[in-house]
Amino acid sequence: KKSEVSGVVPKADIKPKSMHHAKKWSGEVENLYRFQQAGYRDEVEYKQVKQVDTVERWPETGFVKKLQRRNNTFYYFDKQRECNDKEVHKVKIYVY
């Protein structure tokens, strides 16, 4: 029988109330783009699924640096913006 890791309480499954698409690029949209590239809605879902408290970010820009996909492979992102203008409208912004 596996013993539970002490202190690790799975966070309640938080579901978004609504969703809309991004209209223009921002730092927030950039990070959402990166989470969605890796297969997550956003940082909230990533932290729930991966049971982590922090996400690795570039200190210079605050953009997400590295994410672990559900299949445990890693996505690495640049310091610079990766979400092109033509991709911005595809980014989903979830409201909780």
mmCIF file of C-alpha atoms in Angstrom:
data_model
loop_
_atom_site.group_PDB
_atom_site.id
_atom_site.type_symbol
_atom_site.label_atom_id
_atom_site.label_comp_id
_atom_site.label_asym_id
_atom_site.label_seq_id
_atom_site.Cartn_x
_atom_site.Cartn_y
_atom_site.Cartn_z
ATOM 1 C CA LYS A 1 0.000 0.000 0.000
ATOM 2 C CA LYS A 2 1.406 3.372 -1.014
ATOM 3 C CA SER A 3 1.703 5.900 1.785
ATOM 4 C CA GLU A 4 0.500 9.405 0.996
ATOM 5 C CA VAL A 5 3.121 12.125 0.872
ATOM 6 C CA SER A 6 2.524 14.224 3.954
ATOM 7 C CA GLY A 7 1.509 17.818 3.395
ATOM 8 C CA VAL A 8 0.483 17.319 -0.233
ATOM 9 C CA VAL A 9 -3.203 18.070 -0.404
ATOM 10 C CA PRO A 10 -4.611 18.027 -3.918
ATOM 11 C CA LYS A 11 -6.057 21.438 -4.644
ATOM 12 C CA ALA A 12 -9.773 21.500 -5.374
ATOM 13 C CA ASP A 13 -10.488 21.093 -9.055
ATOM 14 C CA ILE A 14 -11.018 24.729 -9.987
ATOM 15 C CA LYS A 15 -13.079 25.146 -13.138
ATOM 16 C CA PRO A 16 -13.282 28.402 -15.098
ATOM 17 C CA LYS A 17 -16.628 30.230 -15.155
ATOM 18 C CA SER A 18 -16.144 31.639 -18.635
ATOM 19 C CA MET A 19 -13.656 31.993 -21.477
ATOM 20 C CA HIS A 20 -12.882 34.561 -24.157
ATOM 21 C CA HIS A 21 -10.188 34.964 -26.770
ATOM 22 C CA ALA A 22 -7.342 37.447 -26.511
ATOM 23 C CA LYS A 23 -7.657 40.553 -28.702
ATOM 24 C CA LYS A 24 -4.156 41.969 -28.344
ATOM 25 C CA TRP A 25 -0.803 40.749 -27.099
ATOM 26 C CA SER A 26 0.316 41.306 -23.506
ATOM 27 C CA GLY A 27 2.610 39.573 -21.034
ATOM 28 C CA GLU A 28 -0.398 37.719 -19.610
ATOM 29 C CA VAL A 29 -1.439 36.566 -23.091
ATOM 30 C CA GLU A 30 2.150 35.437 -23.770
ATOM 31 C CA ASN A 31 2.181 33.220 -20.676
ATOM 32 C CA LEU A 32 -1.291 31.812 -21.428
ATOM 33 C CA TYR A 33 -0.047 30.994 -24.928
ATOM 34 C CA ARG A 34 2.842 29.040 -23.420
ATOM 35 C CA PHE A 35 0.606 27.072 -21.033
ATOM 36 C CA GLN A 36 -1.769 26.287 -23.892
ATOM 37 C CA GLN A 37 1.112 25.161 -26.131
ATOM 38 C CA ALA A 38 2.020 22.654 -23.414
ATOM 39 C CA GLY A 39 -1.566 21.410 -23.176
ATOM 40 C CA TYR A 40 -2.992 23.302 -20.199
ATOM 41 C CA ARG A 41 -5.654 26.010 -19.889
ATOM 42 C CA ASP A 42 -3.479 28.242 -17.744
ATOM 43 C CA GLU A 43 -1.239 28.380 -14.688
ATOM 44 C CA VAL A 44 -4.098 27.354 -12.366
ATOM 45 C CA GLU A 45 -4.663 24.072 -14.222
ATOM 46 C CA TYR A 46 -0.918 23.444 -14.596
ATOM 47 C CA LYS A 47 -0.355 23.761 -10.846
ATOM 48 C CA GLN A 48 -3.326 21.468 -10.133
ATOM 49 C CA VAL A 49 -2.225 18.758 -12.559
ATOM 50 C CA LYS A 50 1.502 18.871 -11.786
ATOM 51 C CA GLN A 51 1.093 19.564 -8.043
ATOM 52 C CA VAL A 52 3.675 22.353 -8.107
ATOM 53 C CA ASP A 53 3.660 25.692 -6.301
ATOM 54 C CA THR A 54 5.773 27.669 -8.752
ATOM 55 C CA VAL A 55 6.429 27.805 -12.475
ATOM 56 C CA GLU A 56 9.933 28.468 -13.796
ATOM 57 C CA ARG A 57 10.089 31.943 -15.350
ATOM 58 C CA TRP A 58 12.682 34.114 -17.043
ATOM 59 C CA PRO A 59 13.742 36.717 -14.443
ATOM 60 C CA GLU A 60 14.258 39.349 -17.177
ATOM 61 C CA THR A 61 10.770 39.130 -18.715
ATOM 62 C CA GLY A 62 8.629 37.145 -16.297
ATOM 63 C CA PHE A 63 7.630 34.836 -19.150
ATOM 64 C CA VAL A 64 7.275 31.119 -18.486
ATOM 65 C CA LYS A 65 10.599 29.370 -19.110
ATOM 66 C CA LYS A 66 9.840 25.651 -18.836
ATOM 67 C CA LEU A 67 6.684 23.543 -18.592
ATOM 68 C CA GLN A 68 6.181 19.827 -18.153
ATOM 69 C CA ARG A 69 3.543 18.290 -20.387
ATOM 70 C CA ARG A 70 1.081 15.651 -19.182
ATOM 71 C CA ASN A 71 3.269 12.970 -20.787
ATOM 72 C CA ASN A 72 6.207 14.307 -18.727
ATOM 73 C CA THR A 73 8.166 15.709 -21.670
ATOM 74 C CA PHE A 74 9.352 19.278 -21.270
ATOM 75 C CA TYR A 75 8.627 22.425 -23.252
ATOM 76 C CA TYR A 76 11.307 25.118 -23.149
ATOM 77 C CA PHE A 77 10.519 28.711 -24.093
ATOM 78 C CA ASP A 78 12.659 31.710 -25.050
ATOM 79 C CA LYS A 79 13.070 34.916 -23.064
ATOM 80 C CA GLN A 80 11.558 36.822 -25.969
ATOM 81 C CA ARG A 81 7.961 36.891 -27.087
ATOM 82 C CA GLU A 82 6.894 33.691 -28.879
ATOM 83 C CA CYS A 83 3.212 34.394 -29.478
ATOM 84 C CA ASN A 84 3.014 36.132 -32.881
ATOM 85 C CA ASP A 85 0.247 38.623 -33.641
ATOM 86 C CA LYS A 86 -1.455 36.087 -35.905
ATOM 87 C CA GLU A 87 -1.579 33.623 -32.983
ATOM 88 C CA VAL A 88 -2.961 36.056 -30.380
ATOM 89 C CA HIS A 89 -6.626 35.475 -31.275
ATOM 90 C CA LYS A 90 -6.188 31.729 -30.609
ATOM 91 C CA VAL A 91 -5.188 32.321 -26.974
ATOM 92 C CA LYS A 92 -8.018 31.555 -24.573
ATOM 93 C CA ILE A 93 -8.407 33.668 -21.441
ATOM 94 C CA TYR A 94 -10.272 31.863 -18.678
ATOM 95 C CA VAL A 95 -12.207 33.683 -15.967
ATOM 96 C CA TYR A 96 -12.627 32.038 -12.569
#
